[in-house]
């Protein structure tokens, strides 16, 4: 998987991870992948719901030492 | 994506915590690409007040109201645990610790995300608030402005 852009949203609280993700995805092209790092536990539900509604594809999410990592393919 | 959805929030409350909730939802909805409008009425208008000494011409009653109401987002009281001013200090301390955005930053971000901030002119008249006392670049309207947006809103909230 080729990652086009990585967004560091660690330490940010609601609603910042989603607001930053939205801004970051505007910078990449359709089909490219955005990687998001977040520490907010709510980010998992938030990003899952957001990608679904915004027409993007959450291809993978995992937790790594308290950091949630999301891989979103732009729709 | 289909037609742009709309989120409309009526902010009636002038409490810091309730206004925070309203602005967090608004900013979240903007991230969903909704067209977002926050209608400020009654005490919610105080969120939009500039924290400056302004001297617009006012009646005695309007001056009294102006003095009694908080000037701007960061001067609002809490809906619970106000403790004569200690409450807001404590909550802002906790917010800093948890990286939660203070209300004035949420307002700035709302503007950046092109959220429409609208002030209800009828209640502005009741409370004696003048346009120059409120933030620049906001819109003014009445109930029809809300219904116009609200009738096809995906999300409509009264806070």
Coordinates of C-alpha atoms in Angstrom, one line a residue:
Chain A
X1 CA 0.0 0.0 0.0
X2 CA 1.4 3.3 -1.0
X3 CA 0.8 6.1 1.4
X4 CA 0.5 9.6 -0.2
X5 CA 0.1 11.6 3.0
X6 CA 0.3 11.1 6.7
X7 CA -1.6 13.2 9.2
X8 CA -0.5 13.4 12.8
X9 CA -3.6 13.9 14.9
X10 CA -2.1 12.5 18.1
X11 CA -3.2 14.3 21.3
X12 CA -6.0 16.1 19.5
X13 CA -9.5 16.0 21.0
X14 CA -12.9 15.9 19.4
X15 CA -13.7 17.4 16.8
X16 CA -10.1 18.1 15.7
X17 CA -9.1 14.6 14.3
X18 CA -12.1 14.7 11.9
X19 CA -11.7 18.3 10.9
X20 CA -8.0 17.8 10.2
X21 CA -8.6 14.6 8.3
X22 CA -11.1 16.4 6.1
X23 CA -8.6 19.1 5.4
X24 CA -5.8 16.6 4.7
X25 CA -7.9 14.5 2.3
X26 CA -8.5 17.6 0.2
X27 CA -4.8 17.7 -0.6
X28 CA -4.7 14.2 -2.2
X29 CA -6.2 12.8 -5.3
X30 CA -8.9 10.3 -5.7
X31 CA -7.5 6.7 -5.3
X32 CA -4.6 7.9 -3.1
X33 CA -4.2 6.9 0.5
X34 CA -4.2 9.1 3.6
X35 CA -2.7 7.7 6.8
X36 CA -4.1 9.2 10.0
X37 CA -2.6 8.8 13.5
X38 CA -4.8 9.6 16.5
X39 CA -4.9 9.0 20.2
X40 CA -8.5 9.9 20.9
X41 CA -10.4 6.6 21.6
X42 CA -13.5 8.1 19.9
X43 CA -11.5 8.5 16.7
X44 CA -12.2 5.0 15.7
X45 CA -16.0 5.4 15.5
X46 CA -15.6 8.9 14.2
X47 CA -13.4 8.1 11.3
X48 CA -15.3 4.9 10.4
X49 CA -18.6 6.9 10.2
X50 CA -17.0 9.8 8.4
X51 CA -15.3 7.8 5.7
X52 CA -18.5 5.9 5.0
X53 CA -20.6 9.0 4.7
X54 CA -18.0 11.0 2.7
X55 CA -17.6 8.4 0.0
X56 CA -14.1 7.3 1.0
X57 CA -12.8 3.9 1.8
X58 CA -11.3 2.9 5.2
X59 CA -9.0 0.1 4.0
X60 CA -7.4 -0.6 7.3
X61 CA -7.3 0.5 10.9
X62 CA -5.1 -0.8 13.7
X63 CA -3.9 0.1 17.2
X64 CA -0.2 0.4 17.9
X65 CA 0.8 1.2 21.5
X66 CA -2.1 3.5 22.2
X67 CA -1.9 5.1 18.7
X68 CA -4.7 4.4 16.3
X69 CA -3.7 4.3 12.7
X70 CA -6.2 4.6 9.9
X71 CA -5.6 4.2 6.1
X72 CA -8.2 5.9 4.0
X73 CA -8.4 5.7 0.3
X74 CA -9.9 8.8 -1.2
X75 CA -13.2 8.2 -3.1
Chain B
X1 CA -21.7 12.7 -3.5
X2 CA -25.3 13.6 -3.7
X3 CA -26.6 17.1 -2.9
X4 CA -25.0 18.9 0.0
X5 CA -26.7 18.2 3.3
X6 CA -27.5 20.9 5.9
X7 CA -27.0 21.1 9.6
X8 CA -28.8 23.9 11.4
X9 CA -28.3 24.7 15.1
X10 CA -30.2 27.2 17.1
X11 CA -28.0 28.4 19.9
X12 CA -30.4 29.9 22.5
X13 CA -28.2 29.2 25.5
X14 CA -25.4 31.6 26.6
X15 CA -23.7 28.9 28.7
X16 CA -20.1 28.1 27.9
X17 CA -20.5 24.3 28.0
X18 CA -23.7 24.3 25.9
X19 CA -22.2 26.7 23.3
X20 CA -19.1 24.4 23.2
X21 CA -21.3 21.4 22.4
X22 CA -23.1 23.4 19.7
X23 CA -19.8 24.5 18.1
X24 CA -18.2 21.1 18.3
X25 CA -21.2 19.6 16.4
X26 CA -21.2 22.4 13.9
X27 CA -17.5 21.9 13.2
X28 CA -18.0 18.2 13.0
X29 CA -20.8 18.6 10.5
X30 CA -18.7 20.9 8.4
X31 CA -16.1 18.2 8.2
X32 CA -18.9 16.0 6.8
X33 CA -19.3 18.7 4.1
X34 CA -22.6 19.8 5.4
X35 CA -23.7 23.4 4.8
X36 CA -23.8 24.5 8.5
X37 CA -25.6 27.4 10.0
X38 CA -25.7 28.4 13.7
X39 CA -28.6 30.7 14.5
X40 CA -27.8 32.7 17.6
X41 CA -30.8 34.0 19.6
X42 CA -31.3 35.3 23.1
X43 CA -28.4 34.5 25.3
X44 CA -26.6 32.7 22.5
X45 CA -25.9 36.1 21.0
X46 CA -23.3 36.7 23.7
X47 CA -21.0 34.1 22.1
X48 CA -20.7 36.6 19.2
X49 CA -20.0 39.7 21.3
X50 CA -16.6 41.3 20.9
X51 CA -14.7 41.6 24.1
X52 CA -14.0 45.3 23.6
X53 CA -15.1 48.6 25.1
X54 CA -17.6 50.0 22.6
X55 CA -19.9 52.9 23.0
X56 CA -22.8 52.5 20.7
X57 CA -25.7 54.8 21.4
X58 CA -28.1 53.0 23.7
X59 CA -31.0 53.6 26.0
X60 CA -30.5 53.3 29.8
X61 CA -32.1 49.8 29.8
X62 CA -29.9 48.6 26.9
X63 CA -26.8 49.8 28.7
X64 CA -27.8 47.9 31.8
X65 CA -28.4 44.7 29.8
X66 CA -25.0 45.2 28.1
X67 CA -23.3 45.4 31.4
X68 CA -25.0 42.4 32.9
X69 CA -24.3 40.1 30.0
X70 CA -21.0 38.4 29.3
X71 CA -18.8 39.8 26.5
X72 CA -17.8 37.1 24.2
X73 CA -17.2 33.4 24.1
X74 CA -14.5 33.2 26.8
X75 CA -16.5 35.1 29.3
X76 CA -19.6 32.9 29.4
X77 CA -20.6 31.1 32.6
X78 CA -21.1 27.4 32.9
X79 CA -24.6 25.8 33.0
X80 CA -23.6 23.8 36.1
X81 CA -20.9 24.3 38.7
X82 CA -20.3 28.0 38.1
X83 CA -19.1 28.5 41.7
X84 CA -19.0 32.3 41.3
X85 CA -16.5 32.1 38.5
X86 CA -14.3 29.3 39.8
X87 CA -16.1 26.7 37.6
X88 CA -15.1 28.1 34.2
X89 CA -11.5 28.5 35.4
X90 CA -11.4 24.9 36.5
X91 CA -13.0 23.5 33.4
X92 CA -10.7 25.5 31.1
X93 CA -7.7 24.1 33.1
X94 CA -9.0 20.5 32.5
X95 CA -9.7 21.3 28.9
X96 CA -6.1 22.4 28.3
X97 CA -4.9 19.2 29.9
X98 CA -7.1 17.1 27.5
X99 CA -6.3 19.3 24.5
X100 CA -9.9 20.3 24.0
X101 CA -10.4 23.5 22.1
X102 CA -11.6 26.5 24.0
X103 CA -14.8 28.1 22.7
X104 CA -13.2 31.1 21.1
X105 CA -11.0 28.8 19.0
X106 CA -14.0 26.7 18.0
X107 CA -15.7 29.9 16.8
X108 CA -12.6 30.8 14.8
X109 CA -12.5 27.3 13.3
X110 CA -16.2 27.5 12.5
X111 CA -15.5 30.6 10.4
X112 CA -12.5 28.9 8.7
X113 CA -14.8 26.0 7.8
X114 CA -17.3 28.6 6.3
X115 CA -20.0 27.9 8.8
X116 CA -22.6 30.6 8.7
X117 CA -22.9 32.4 12.0
X118 CA -26.3 34.2 12.1
X119 CA -27.6 36.6 14.7
X120 CA -31.3 36.9 15.3
X121 CA -32.1 40.6 14.9
X122 CA -35.3 40.6 16.9
X123 CA -33.6 39.4 20.1
X124 CA -30.7 41.7 19.4
X125 CA -33.2 44.5 19.7
X126 CA -34.6 43.1 22.9
X127 CA -31.2 42.8 24.5
X128 CA -30.0 46.1 23.1
X129 CA -27.1 44.5 21.1
X130 CA -25.9 46.5 18.2
X131 CA -24.2 45.1 15.1
X132 CA -20.9 46.8 15.9
X133 CA -20.7 44.9 19.2
X134 CA -20.9 41.5 17.4
X135 CA -18.2 39.8 15.4
X136 CA -17.5 40.9 11.9
X137 CA -18.5 38.8 8.9
X138 CA -21.6 37.3 10.5
X139 CA -25.1 37.3 9.0
X140 CA -28.4 38.7 10.4
X141 CA -31.8 37.2 10.1
X142 CA -35.0 36.1 11.7
X143 CA -37.2 33.0 11.9
X144 CA -37.7 32.8 8.2
X145 CA -33.9 32.5 7.7
X146 CA -34.0 29.5 10.0
X147 CA -37.0 27.8 8.5
X148 CA -35.6 28.4 5.0
X149 CA -32.5 26.4 6.0
X150 CA -34.2 24.1 8.5
X151 CA -37.0 22.7 6.3
X152 CA -34.5 20.7 4.3
X153 CA -31.9 20.2 7.1
X154 CA -30.5 16.7 7.8
X155 CA -29.8 17.8 11.3
X156 CA -31.7 20.5 13.3
X157 CA -30.8 21.1 16.9
X158 CA -31.9 23.6 19.5
X159 CA -29.3 24.1 22.2

